[in-house]
Short mmCIF file of C-alpha atoms in Angstrom, two decimals:
data_model
loop_
_atom_site.label_atom_id
_atom_site.label_comp_id
_atom_site.label_asym_id
_atom_site.label_seq_id
_atom_site.Cartn_x
_atom_site.Cartn_y
_atom_site.Cartn_z
CA MET A 1 -14.09 -19.11 -22.91
CA ALA A 2 -15.53 -20.77 -25.99
CA ASN A 3 -12.64 -19.97 -28.29
CA PRO A 4 -9.18 -21.01 -27.10
CA THR A 5 -7.59 -17.86 -28.61
CA GLY A 6 -9.87 -15.63 -26.53
CA GLU A 7 -11.96 -14.38 -29.45
CA SER A 8 -15.69 -14.55 -29.85
CA VAL A 9 -17.08 -17.26 -32.15
CA SER A 10 -19.36 -14.83 -33.96
CA ASP A 11 -17.57 -12.41 -36.28
CA ALA A 12 -19.49 -9.27 -35.48
CA VAL A 13 -22.28 -7.66 -33.49
CA ARG A 14 -24.43 -4.93 -35.01
CA LEU A 15 -26.17 -2.06 -33.25
CA ASP A 16 -29.76 -1.17 -34.10
CA PHE A 17 -29.47 2.59 -33.61
CA ASP A 18 -27.02 2.78 -36.57
CA ARG A 19 -26.58 -0.34 -38.68
CA ARG A 20 -23.29 0.93 -40.07
CA LEU A 21 -21.64 0.21 -36.71
CA THR A 22 -20.12 -3.23 -36.20
CA LEU A 23 -18.59 -4.56 -33.02
CA GLN A 24 -15.87 -7.18 -33.05
CA PHE A 25 -14.44 -8.94 -30.00
CA ARG A 26 -10.75 -9.78 -30.24
CA GLY A 27 -9.75 -10.74 -26.72
CA SER A 28 -6.39 -12.20 -27.76
CA VAL A 29 -5.19 -9.16 -29.78
CA VAL A 30 -6.76 -6.26 -27.81
CA THR A 31 -6.02 -5.30 -24.19
CA SER A 32 -7.50 -2.76 -21.89
CA ASP A 33 -4.46 -2.77 -19.57
CA ALA A 34 -1.51 -1.84 -21.82
CA GLY A 35 -0.21 0.58 -19.17
CA LEU A 36 0.78 -2.39 -17.06
CA LEU A 37 3.80 -2.72 -19.35
CA ALA A 38 5.27 0.40 -17.70
CA TYR A 39 5.04 -1.32 -14.31
CA ARG A 40 6.62 -4.43 -15.79
CA GLU A 41 9.49 -2.24 -17.00
CA LEU A 42 9.89 -0.85 -13.46
CA ASP A 43 9.80 -4.38 -12.09
CA ASP A 44 12.65 -5.34 -14.41
CA ALA A 45 14.65 -2.20 -13.63
CA LEU A 46 14.52 -2.76 -9.90
CA GLY A 47 14.77 -6.56 -10.02
CA LEU A 48 11.62 -7.09 -7.90
CA SER A 49 10.40 -10.34 -9.44
CA VAL A 50 13.91 -11.75 -9.55
CA MET A 51 14.24 -11.20 -5.81
CA ALA A 52 10.82 -12.78 -5.16
CA GLY A 53 11.87 -15.87 -7.08
CA GLU A 54 14.93 -16.24 -4.88
CA MET A 55 12.94 -15.93 -1.65
CA LEU A 56 9.97 -18.15 -2.43
CA ALA A 57 10.12 -21.92 -2.48
CA ASP A 58 8.45 -23.81 -5.30
CA ALA A 59 6.49 -26.66 -3.69
CA ARG A 60 5.52 -28.29 -6.97
CA THR A 61 6.93 -31.73 -7.76
CA GLY A 62 7.77 -33.11 -11.14
CA LYS A 63 8.68 -31.26 -14.36
CA ASN A 64 5.25 -30.66 -15.79
CA GLY A 65 4.81 -27.07 -14.47
CA ARG A 66 3.47 -24.88 -17.26
CA HIS A 67 4.39 -21.59 -15.63
CA ALA A 68 7.38 -20.62 -13.53
CA LEU A 69 6.70 -19.54 -9.94
CA VAL A 70 7.86 -15.99 -10.75
CA GLY A 71 5.39 -15.81 -13.63
CA LEU A 72 2.53 -16.92 -11.39
CA LEU A 73 3.55 -14.32 -8.84
CA ARG A 74 3.57 -11.61 -11.51
CA GLN A 75 0.10 -12.63 -12.67
CA SER A 76 -1.20 -12.42 -9.07
CA VAL A 77 0.45 -9.09 -8.31
CA PHE A 78 -0.06 -7.30 -11.61
CA GLY A 79 -3.63 -8.53 -11.82
CA ARG A 80 -4.42 -6.96 -8.49
CA LEU A 81 -2.70 -3.78 -9.51
CA ALA A 82 -5.04 -3.59 -12.54
CA GLY A 83 -8.13 -4.19 -10.38
CA TYR A 84 -8.59 -7.94 -10.90
CA GLU A 85 -8.73 -9.03 -7.28
CA ASP A 86 -10.67 -12.30 -7.78
CA VAL A 87 -9.06 -15.65 -8.81
CA ASN A 88 -11.94 -16.11 -11.25
CA ASP A 89 -10.75 -13.07 -13.22
CA ALA A 90 -7.91 -15.24 -14.53
CA GLU A 91 -10.41 -17.01 -16.82
CA ARG A 92 -10.43 -13.94 -19.09
CA LEU A 93 -7.12 -12.42 -17.96
CA ARG A 94 -5.10 -15.50 -19.08
CA HIS A 95 -5.84 -14.57 -22.72
CA ASP A 96 -5.02 -10.88 -22.38
CA PRO A 97 -1.91 -10.03 -24.47
CA ALA A 98 -0.56 -7.53 -21.92
CA MET A 99 -0.80 -10.04 -19.06
CA ARG A 100 0.75 -12.80 -21.23
CA TRP A 101 3.81 -10.66 -21.90
CA ILE A 102 4.04 -9.66 -18.23
CA VAL A 103 3.93 -13.28 -17.10
CA GLY A 104 6.51 -14.21 -19.76
CA GLY A 105 7.77 -17.65 -20.61
CA LYS A 106 5.26 -20.00 -22.24
CA ALA A 107 2.47 -17.48 -21.65
CA VAL A 108 3.74 -15.20 -24.40
CA VAL A 109 2.83 -17.61 -27.21
CA GLY A 110 0.11 -19.49 -25.25
CA ARG A 111 -1.90 -18.47 -22.24
CA ALA A 112 -1.24 -17.26 -18.73
CA ALA A 113 -2.31 -19.29 -15.72
CA SER A 114 -5.92 -20.47 -15.38
CA PRO A 115 -8.11 -19.81 -12.32
CA SER A 116 -7.38 -23.29 -10.95
CA GLN A 117 -3.59 -22.79 -11.34
CA ILE A 118 -3.70 -19.36 -9.66
CA GLY A 119 -5.96 -20.76 -6.97
CA ARG A 120 -3.53 -23.56 -6.09
CA PHE A 121 -0.61 -21.12 -6.26
CA GLU A 122 -2.20 -18.70 -3.78
CA THR A 123 -4.05 -21.01 -1.41
CA GLN A 124 -1.62 -23.99 -1.33
CA TRP A 125 1.93 -23.17 -2.40
CA LEU A 126 2.15 -19.68 -0.94
CA ALA A 127 0.15 -20.61 2.17
CA THR A 128 2.95 -22.81 3.50
CA ASP A 129 4.66 -21.44 6.61
CA LYS A 130 7.95 -20.83 4.79
CA ASN A 131 6.45 -18.98 1.85
CA LEU A 132 4.05 -16.97 3.96
CA SER A 133 6.96 -15.80 6.11
CA ALA A 134 8.92 -14.93 2.96
CA LEU A 135 5.92 -12.97 1.58
CA ALA A 136 5.73 -10.96 4.80
CA ASP A 137 9.41 -10.01 4.38
CA LEU A 138 9.22 -9.40 0.61
CA SER A 139 7.68 -5.92 0.80
CA SER A 140 10.56 -4.76 3.00
CA GLN A 141 13.12 -6.29 0.65
CA TRP A 142 11.51 -4.53 -2.30
CA ILE A 143 11.70 -1.21 -0.42
CA ASP A 144 15.37 -1.83 0.28
CA LEU A 145 15.99 -2.22 -3.46
CA VAL A 146 14.27 1.14 -4.05
CA HIS A 147 16.27 2.82 -1.31
CA GLY A 148 19.41 1.34 -2.80
CA ARG A 149 18.74 3.51 -5.89
CA ARG A 150 17.73 6.62 -3.91
CA PRO A 151 18.84 6.33 -0.27
CA PRO A 152 16.81 8.34 2.27
CA ARG A 153 18.53 10.22 5.08
CA GLY A 154 15.76 9.54 7.59
CA ILE A 155 12.67 7.35 7.94
CA VAL A 156 9.28 8.22 9.43
CA LEU A 157 7.17 5.17 10.31
CA ASP A 158 3.43 5.36 10.72
CA MET A 159 1.55 2.44 12.33
CA ASP A 160 -2.17 1.98 12.12
CA SER A 161 -4.83 -0.73 12.01
CA SER A 162 -7.74 -1.02 9.62
CA VAL A 163 -10.82 -3.13 8.98
CA SER A 164 -11.48 -5.71 6.27
CA PRO A 165 -15.17 -6.69 6.38
CA THR A 166 -15.95 -10.32 5.69
CA HIS A 167 -19.12 -11.83 4.20
CA GLY A 168 -18.92 -15.54 4.82
CA GLU A 169 -17.46 -18.16 7.12
CA GLN A 170 -13.83 -17.16 6.88
CA GLU A 171 -11.56 -18.63 9.54
CA MET A 172 -10.85 -16.19 12.43
CA SER A 173 -13.38 -13.73 11.07
CA VAL A 174 -15.02 -12.26 14.20
CA TRP A 175 -17.54 -9.54 15.05
CA ASN A 176 -15.90 -6.20 15.98
CA GLY A 177 -18.08 -3.92 17.99
CA HIS A 178 -16.13 -0.77 17.10
CA TYR A 179 -16.58 -1.28 13.34
CA ALA A 180 -20.00 -2.95 13.82
CA CYS A 181 -19.28 -5.77 11.38
CA THR A 182 -17.72 -9.20 11.06
CA CYS A 183 -14.22 -8.63 9.85
CA TYR A 184 -10.48 -9.06 9.95
CA HIS A 185 -8.38 -6.41 11.70
CA PRO A 186 -5.04 -6.05 9.81
CA LEU A 187 -2.08 -3.97 11.05
CA PHE A 188 0.07 -1.78 8.80
CA VAL A 189 3.36 0.14 8.94
CA PHE A 190 4.09 2.76 6.26
CA ASN A 191 7.04 5.03 5.68
CA GLN A 192 6.87 8.71 4.71
CA PHE A 193 6.94 7.88 0.97
CA GLY A 194 3.73 5.83 1.26
CA ASP A 195 5.46 2.49 0.93
CA LEU A 196 3.93 -0.35 2.96
CA GLU A 197 6.84 -1.56 5.06
CA ARG A 198 5.04 -4.52 6.66
CA CYS A 199 1.54 -5.76 7.37
CA ALA A 200 -0.10 -8.59 9.24
CA LEU A 201 -3.56 -10.13 9.10
CA ARG A 202 -5.25 -10.54 12.50
CA ALA A 203 -8.54 -11.84 13.86
CA GLY A 204 -11.39 -9.37 13.83
CA ASN A 205 -11.74 -8.97 17.58
CA VAL A 206 -8.17 -8.15 18.61
CA HIS A 207 -7.07 -4.82 20.03
CA SER A 208 -5.70 -2.27 17.51
CA ALA A 209 -2.17 -2.62 18.89
CA ASP A 210 -2.18 -6.42 19.24
CA GLY A 211 1.02 -7.91 17.82
CA TRP A 212 2.63 -4.50 17.22
CA ASP A 213 6.05 -5.82 18.09
CA ASP A 214 5.96 -8.55 15.43
CA VAL A 215 5.21 -5.94 12.79
CA LEU A 216 7.28 -2.98 13.96
CA LYS A 217 10.47 -4.55 15.33
CA PRO A 218 11.62 -6.17 12.01
CA VAL A 219 11.18 -2.82 10.28
CA VAL A 220 13.23 -0.98 12.90
CA ALA A 221 15.92 -3.65 12.85
CA ARG A 222 16.33 -3.16 9.06
CA TYR A 223 16.89 0.59 9.34
CA GLN A 224 19.14 0.68 12.40
CA GLY A 225 22.59 1.76 11.26
CA LYS A 226 21.38 2.55 7.73
CA VAL A 227 19.69 5.91 8.27
CA SER A 228 20.62 8.84 10.52
CA ARG A 229 17.25 9.11 12.26
CA ILE A 230 14.05 7.10 12.68
CA TYR A 231 10.74 8.71 13.69
CA PHE A 232 7.52 7.01 14.76
CA ARG A 233 3.88 8.16 14.83
CA ALA A 234 0.74 6.39 15.99
CA ASP A 235 -2.70 7.06 17.44
CA ALA A 236 -3.89 6.54 20.98
CA ALA A 237 -4.32 2.75 20.54
CA PHE A 238 -0.50 2.47 20.69
CA ALA A 239 -0.08 4.61 23.80
CA MET A 240 1.39 1.77 25.84
CA PRO A 241 4.48 1.71 28.11
CA GLU A 242 6.07 -1.19 26.26
CA VAL A 243 5.89 0.79 23.01
CA TYR A 244 7.52 3.83 24.63
CA GLU A 245 10.25 1.74 26.20
CA PHE A 246 11.05 -0.05 22.97
CA LEU A 247 11.27 3.19 20.96
CA GLU A 248 13.42 4.89 23.60
CA ALA A 249 15.76 1.89 23.80
CA GLU A 250 16.18 2.08 20.01
CA ARG A 251 16.69 5.88 20.15
CA ILE A 252 13.67 6.52 17.99
CA LYS A 253 11.90 9.87 18.19
CA TYR A 254 8.15 9.39 18.54
CA ALA A 255 4.88 11.29 18.82
CA ILE A 256 1.92 9.20 19.98
CA ARG A 257 -1.57 10.45 20.80
CA LEU A 258 -2.42 10.00 24.47
CA PRO A 259 -5.95 9.26 25.67
CA ALA A 260 -7.35 12.04 27.85
CA ASN A 261 -8.02 11.57 31.56
CA GLN A 262 -8.88 13.78 34.52
CA VAL A 263 -5.25 14.26 35.54
CA LEU A 264 -4.26 15.53 32.12
CA GLN A 265 -7.35 17.71 31.95
CA SER A 266 -6.50 19.29 35.29
CA ARG A 267 -3.02 20.19 34.12
CA ILE A 268 -4.44 22.42 31.39
CA GLY A 269 -7.50 23.67 33.25
CA TYR A 270 -6.49 27.27 32.59
CA LEU A 271 -6.82 26.68 28.83
CA LEU A 272 -10.29 25.08 29.09
CA THR A 273 -11.99 28.25 30.28
CA ARG A 274 -13.82 29.97 27.45
CA PRO A 275 -11.92 33.16 26.43
CA VAL A 276 -13.59 36.44 27.41
CA GLY A 277 -15.19 38.53 24.67
CA ARG A 278 -16.88 38.00 21.35
CA PRO A 279 -15.39 34.89 19.66
CA PRO A 280 -13.57 35.52 16.37
CA HIS A 281 -14.42 33.81 13.10
CA HIS A 282 -11.20 31.80 13.06
CA VAL A 283 -9.91 28.91 15.18
CA ARG A 284 -8.01 29.90 18.33
CA ARG A 285 -5.32 27.37 19.09
CA PHE A 286 -3.26 27.03 22.30
CA HIS A 287 -0.49 24.63 23.36
CA ALA A 288 0.94 23.50 26.69
CA ASN A 289 3.99 21.51 27.76
CA PHE A 290 4.31 19.52 30.96
CA SER A 291 5.89 16.40 32.41
CA TYR A 292 3.56 13.53 33.27
CA GLN A 293 3.91 10.03 34.64
CA ALA A 294 1.02 7.57 34.48
CA GLY A 295 0.73 4.85 37.09
CA THR A 296 2.00 2.16 34.65
CA TRP A 297 4.98 4.22 33.49
CA THR A 298 8.48 3.75 34.93
CA LYS A 299 9.41 7.41 34.45
CA PRO A 300 7.84 10.77 33.59
CA ARG A 301 7.57 11.78 29.91
CA ARG A 302 6.90 14.95 28.03
CA VAL A 303 3.23 15.55 27.18
CA ILE A 304 1.96 18.24 24.79
CA ALA A 305 -1.61 19.45 24.94
CA LYS A 306 -3.40 21.17 22.06
CA VAL A 307 -6.60 23.14 22.75
CA GLU A 308 -8.67 24.52 19.84
CA TRP A 309 -11.64 26.82 20.15
CA HIS A 310 -13.70 26.61 16.94
CA PRO A 311 -16.31 29.21 15.91
CA GLY A 312 -19.80 28.15 16.81
CA GLU A 313 -18.73 25.41 19.21
CA LEU A 314 -19.39 25.68 22.96
CA TYR A 315 -16.56 23.40 24.15
CA PRO A 316 -12.94 23.23 22.98
CA ARG A 317 -11.32 20.35 21.15
CA VAL A 318 -8.53 18.91 23.29
CA GLY A 319 -5.78 16.49 22.33
CA PHE A 320 -2.68 15.15 24.09
CA ILE A 321 0.56 13.81 22.60
CA VAL A 322 3.30 11.93 24.43
CA THR A 323 6.72 12.43 22.90
CA ASN A 324 10.46 12.32 23.48
CA MET A 325 11.13 15.02 20.87
CA SER A 326 12.65 18.30 22.04
CA ARG A 327 11.29 20.57 19.31
CA PRO A 328 8.69 23.23 20.18
CA ALA A 329 5.13 22.09 20.94
CA GLU A 330 3.69 23.59 17.75
CA ARG A 331 6.19 21.69 15.61
CA VAL A 332 5.52 18.41 17.43
CA VAL A 333 1.79 18.79 16.82
CA ALA A 334 2.41 19.62 13.16
CA PHE A 335 4.64 16.53 12.87
CA TYR A 336 1.97 14.31 14.45
CA ASN A 337 -0.81 15.73 12.29
CA LYS A 338 0.97 14.42 9.17
CA ARG A 339 0.04 10.95 10.42
CA GLY A 340 -3.21 11.51 8.56
CA THR A 341 -1.48 10.65 5.30
CA CYS A 342 -1.15 7.10 6.61
CA GLU A 343 -4.93 6.86 6.76
CA GLN A 344 -5.07 8.13 3.19
CA TRP A 345 -2.70 5.39 2.06
CA ILE A 346 -4.89 2.78 3.72
CA LYS A 347 -7.83 4.23 1.77
CA GLU A 348 -5.76 3.92 -1.41
CA GLY A 349 -5.08 0.28 -0.64
CA LYS A 350 -8.79 -0.32 -0.12
CA GLY A 351 -9.91 1.63 -3.17
CA ALA A 352 -7.26 1.12 -5.80
CA ILE A 353 -5.87 -2.32 -4.82
CA LYS A 354 -8.97 -3.75 -3.11
CA TRP A 355 -6.96 -5.34 -0.31
CA THR A 356 -10.07 -5.86 1.76
CA ARG A 357 -11.10 -8.66 -0.64
CA LEU A 358 -10.20 -11.55 1.68
CA SER A 359 -12.76 -14.15 0.73
CA CYS A 360 -10.90 -17.46 1.15
CA ARG A 361 -12.07 -19.98 3.74
CA THR A 362 -8.77 -20.45 5.61
CA PHE A 363 -6.94 -17.77 7.54
CA ALA A 364 -3.58 -18.65 5.94
CA ALA A 365 -4.94 -18.21 2.43
CA ASN A 366 -6.37 -14.81 3.34
CA ALA A 367 -3.03 -13.84 4.93
CA VAL A 368 -1.41 -14.70 1.57
CA ARG A 369 -3.96 -12.57 -0.27
CA LEU A 370 -3.24 -9.57 1.96
CA GLN A 371 0.53 -9.89 1.33
CA LEU A 372 -0.06 -10.13 -2.46
CA HIS A 373 -2.21 -7.01 -2.28
CA ALA A 374 0.59 -5.31 -0.31
CA LEU A 375 3.11 -6.18 -3.05
CA ALA A 376 0.70 -4.80 -5.70
CA TYR A 377 0.26 -1.64 -3.63
CA ASN A 378 4.02 -1.18 -3.27
CA LEU A 379 4.65 -1.75 -6.99
CA GLY A 380 2.09 0.91 -7.81
CA ASN A 381 3.52 3.30 -5.22
CA PHE A 382 7.09 2.82 -6.49
CA LEU A 383 6.04 4.08 -9.92
CA ARG A 384 4.11 6.95 -8.33
CA THR A 385 7.10 8.15 -6.33
CA LEU A 386 9.95 7.27 -8.64
CA ALA A 387 8.81 7.48 -12.24
CA THR A 388 5.92 9.96 -12.62
CA PRO A 389 6.62 13.16 -14.59
CA GLU A 390 5.85 16.55 -13.10
CA PRO A 391 2.35 16.97 -14.61
CA ILE A 392 1.08 13.74 -13.02
CA MET A 393 3.24 13.68 -9.90
CA ASP A 394 0.24 14.28 -7.63
CA TRP A 395 -1.89 11.53 -9.09
CA SER A 396 -3.14 8.94 -6.62
CA LEU A 397 -2.95 5.18 -7.17
CA THR A 398 -6.58 5.17 -8.15
CA THR A 399 -6.04 7.86 -10.79
CA LEU A 400 -2.97 6.11 -12.13
CA LYS A 401 -4.96 2.88 -12.43
CA ASP A 402 -7.80 4.57 -14.26
CA LYS A 403 -5.66 6.67 -16.64
CA LEU A 404 -2.27 4.94 -16.97
CA ILE A 405 -2.92 1.22 -16.51
CA LYS A 406 -6.27 1.23 -18.33
CA ILE A 407 -4.85 2.23 -21.68
CA GLY A 408 -6.43 0.28 -24.52
CA ALA A 409 -4.13 -1.20 -27.14
CA LYS A 410 -4.29 -3.36 -30.27
CA VAL A 411 -1.53 -5.95 -30.66
CA VAL A 412 0.06 -6.43 -34.04
CA SER A 413 2.51 -9.31 -34.44
CA HIS A 414 5.28 -9.46 -37.06
CA GLY A 415 7.98 -12.04 -37.62
CA ARG A 416 10.46 -10.45 -35.19
CA TYR A 417 8.42 -7.83 -33.29
CA VAL A 418 5.18 -7.47 -31.39
CA ILE A 419 3.65 -3.97 -31.49
CA PHE A 420 1.14 -2.62 -28.95
CA GLN A 421 -0.74 0.16 -30.73
CA MET A 422 -1.77 2.22 -27.67
CA ALA A 423 -4.58 4.69 -27.42
CA GLU A 424 -3.69 8.31 -26.58
CA VAL A 425 -6.40 9.60 -24.26
CA ALA A 426 -5.37 10.50 -20.71
CA ILE A 427 -1.68 9.60 -21.26
CA ALA A 428 0.00 10.90 -24.42
CA ARG A 429 3.00 9.32 -26.07
CA GLN A 430 5.37 11.98 -24.70
CA MET A 431 4.18 11.36 -21.19
CA PHE A 432 4.59 7.60 -21.49
CA GLU A 433 8.06 8.04 -22.94
CA GLU A 434 8.96 10.25 -19.97
CA ILE A 435 7.80 7.54 -17.57
CA LEU A 436 10.01 5.02 -19.33
CA ARG A 437 12.95 7.46 -19.27
CA LEU A 438 12.60 7.88 -15.48
CA ILE A 439 12.44 4.11 -15.08
CA ALA A 440 15.59 3.71 -17.17
CA GLU A 441 17.47 6.00 -14.77
CA LEU A 442 16.75 3.50 -11.98
CA ARG A 443 18.63 0.71 -13.69
CA PRO A 444 22.08 -0.15 -12.30
CA GLN A 445 24.79 1.64 -14.23
CA PRO A 446 27.19 -0.68 -16.12
CA PRO A 447 30.73 -0.80 -14.77
CA PRO A 448 33.22 1.55 -16.49
CA ALA A 449 35.10 0.04 -19.40
CA LEU A 450 38.70 -0.86 -18.72
CA ALA A 451 41.28 1.26 -20.49
#
C-alpha cells in the first residue's frame, strides 16, 4: 500500500456520468467488516482466545515481537470468518480498523500483522508438532466452553469425509478416482448443533474411513461421563466391524448405512416385488427388521431395510442400516436421515469459510490451515446457535457473513472513545443490540457479594 495509513494518495476520484459525484478512499477509517466486532465480543464472553493462548506455544525468540501470538491467531481466524482466506489478504486487512481492534495490542494504534508475519505464523510456528496437535484439540476445547454455559443432555456425532481439490504440487496431494480430481481427503466429526468437534487432513487417495479412530475416539473420550447418552451416525464407508465393536464397547447407540449385497437383498425379497395395481402418485415406503451376521462380524446385529417405490420409477430404492438401537424401524430410519445435515455443514464450511483453500506446499502447513478454518467455522457457528435473535435464527453462516459481518462503518476517533458509525441495511440497530444482549448472557456471572 502506497500510504502507510491505508489511504489513497489522491484525494478524490470523479465519475463521468455525473460530475457531482466524488469518491474518496479512506482505508484506515472505513471498514466493510464492522460486524466482526460482534464475534469478537462473543470471543471475549466465552474466553476462546484466552484458552488458545494457553494451549499454543510461542516459538519466537527475543523480545522484538510486534504482535502477541493470540493477536496473530485472532487475525488468522477472524480473517477467514470474514472471507479472507489468503495470506496475501493481510496486505490490505492489516490497515482495516475493525481488524486492528480485533487483533488488539499495538495493532489498535498501528497496524495488524503483515502477510509475511501471518505467513511465518501459520506455516512455521503453528506447523510444529506441538502446536499442530494443540490446534487439533482446540476446537473441542472451545466446544466444551460453550457447553459449560449451556450443557447438553445428549450428543449426536456425525462423521463424514469430504474433498478439498488442489491445484498445484502440494505435498500428499493425490489423484482420487471417486472425485475425479487431485485433492486432499479430510475427515470431519460434527455434533447435532453443527459444531465441528474434530477434523483431520489426509492424503487424497485414502479410504473415506481411514484414520477414523484418531478422530472419533478423542471426541468420545471427552463426552463419556459428561452426558447421559451418545449417538453416532455415518454412511456406508464406516460400516466396518471395528467401528461397531468400538461403539458397542463404549455403549454408544449408532445407525450406520450398510452396503447392499445378495444376502441382504434375499432377506427382503418379498418387498422387492412390484405391488399389484395402478401405482399411486405418492411414494410407497416399507420397512423390514431382521438379524444379520456378515462373515467378518463376531456376532449378529440388527439390520433395518427401507424400500421405497417412487412414482414413474420401475425399480424400488433400497437401503440398509445396521444399528444397536431398539426403537421402531421407522424411527431409526428417520434418525439416520438427519445425517444429511452433516453434509450441509460441510457445504457451509466450503462456501462460507472456504476451508478447501489449502494451497501451501507442505502437508503440515495445509493441516494448520484446515484447523484454522475449523476454528473460524466454529466461532461463526457459536454465534449462529447461541446469539442470534428469533428473526435471523435460521440464517446460515453464508447469510450471516453477507449480512452481519459485512456491515460497512466509518470510524470516528475522539480523545477517549472510538466510534464505529455502522450502516443500517440488513441488520438494524435493534437487531445488533439484541445480539450483544444474548452474548452478554453467556458471560460468567460474578460471585454473590458477601453480606
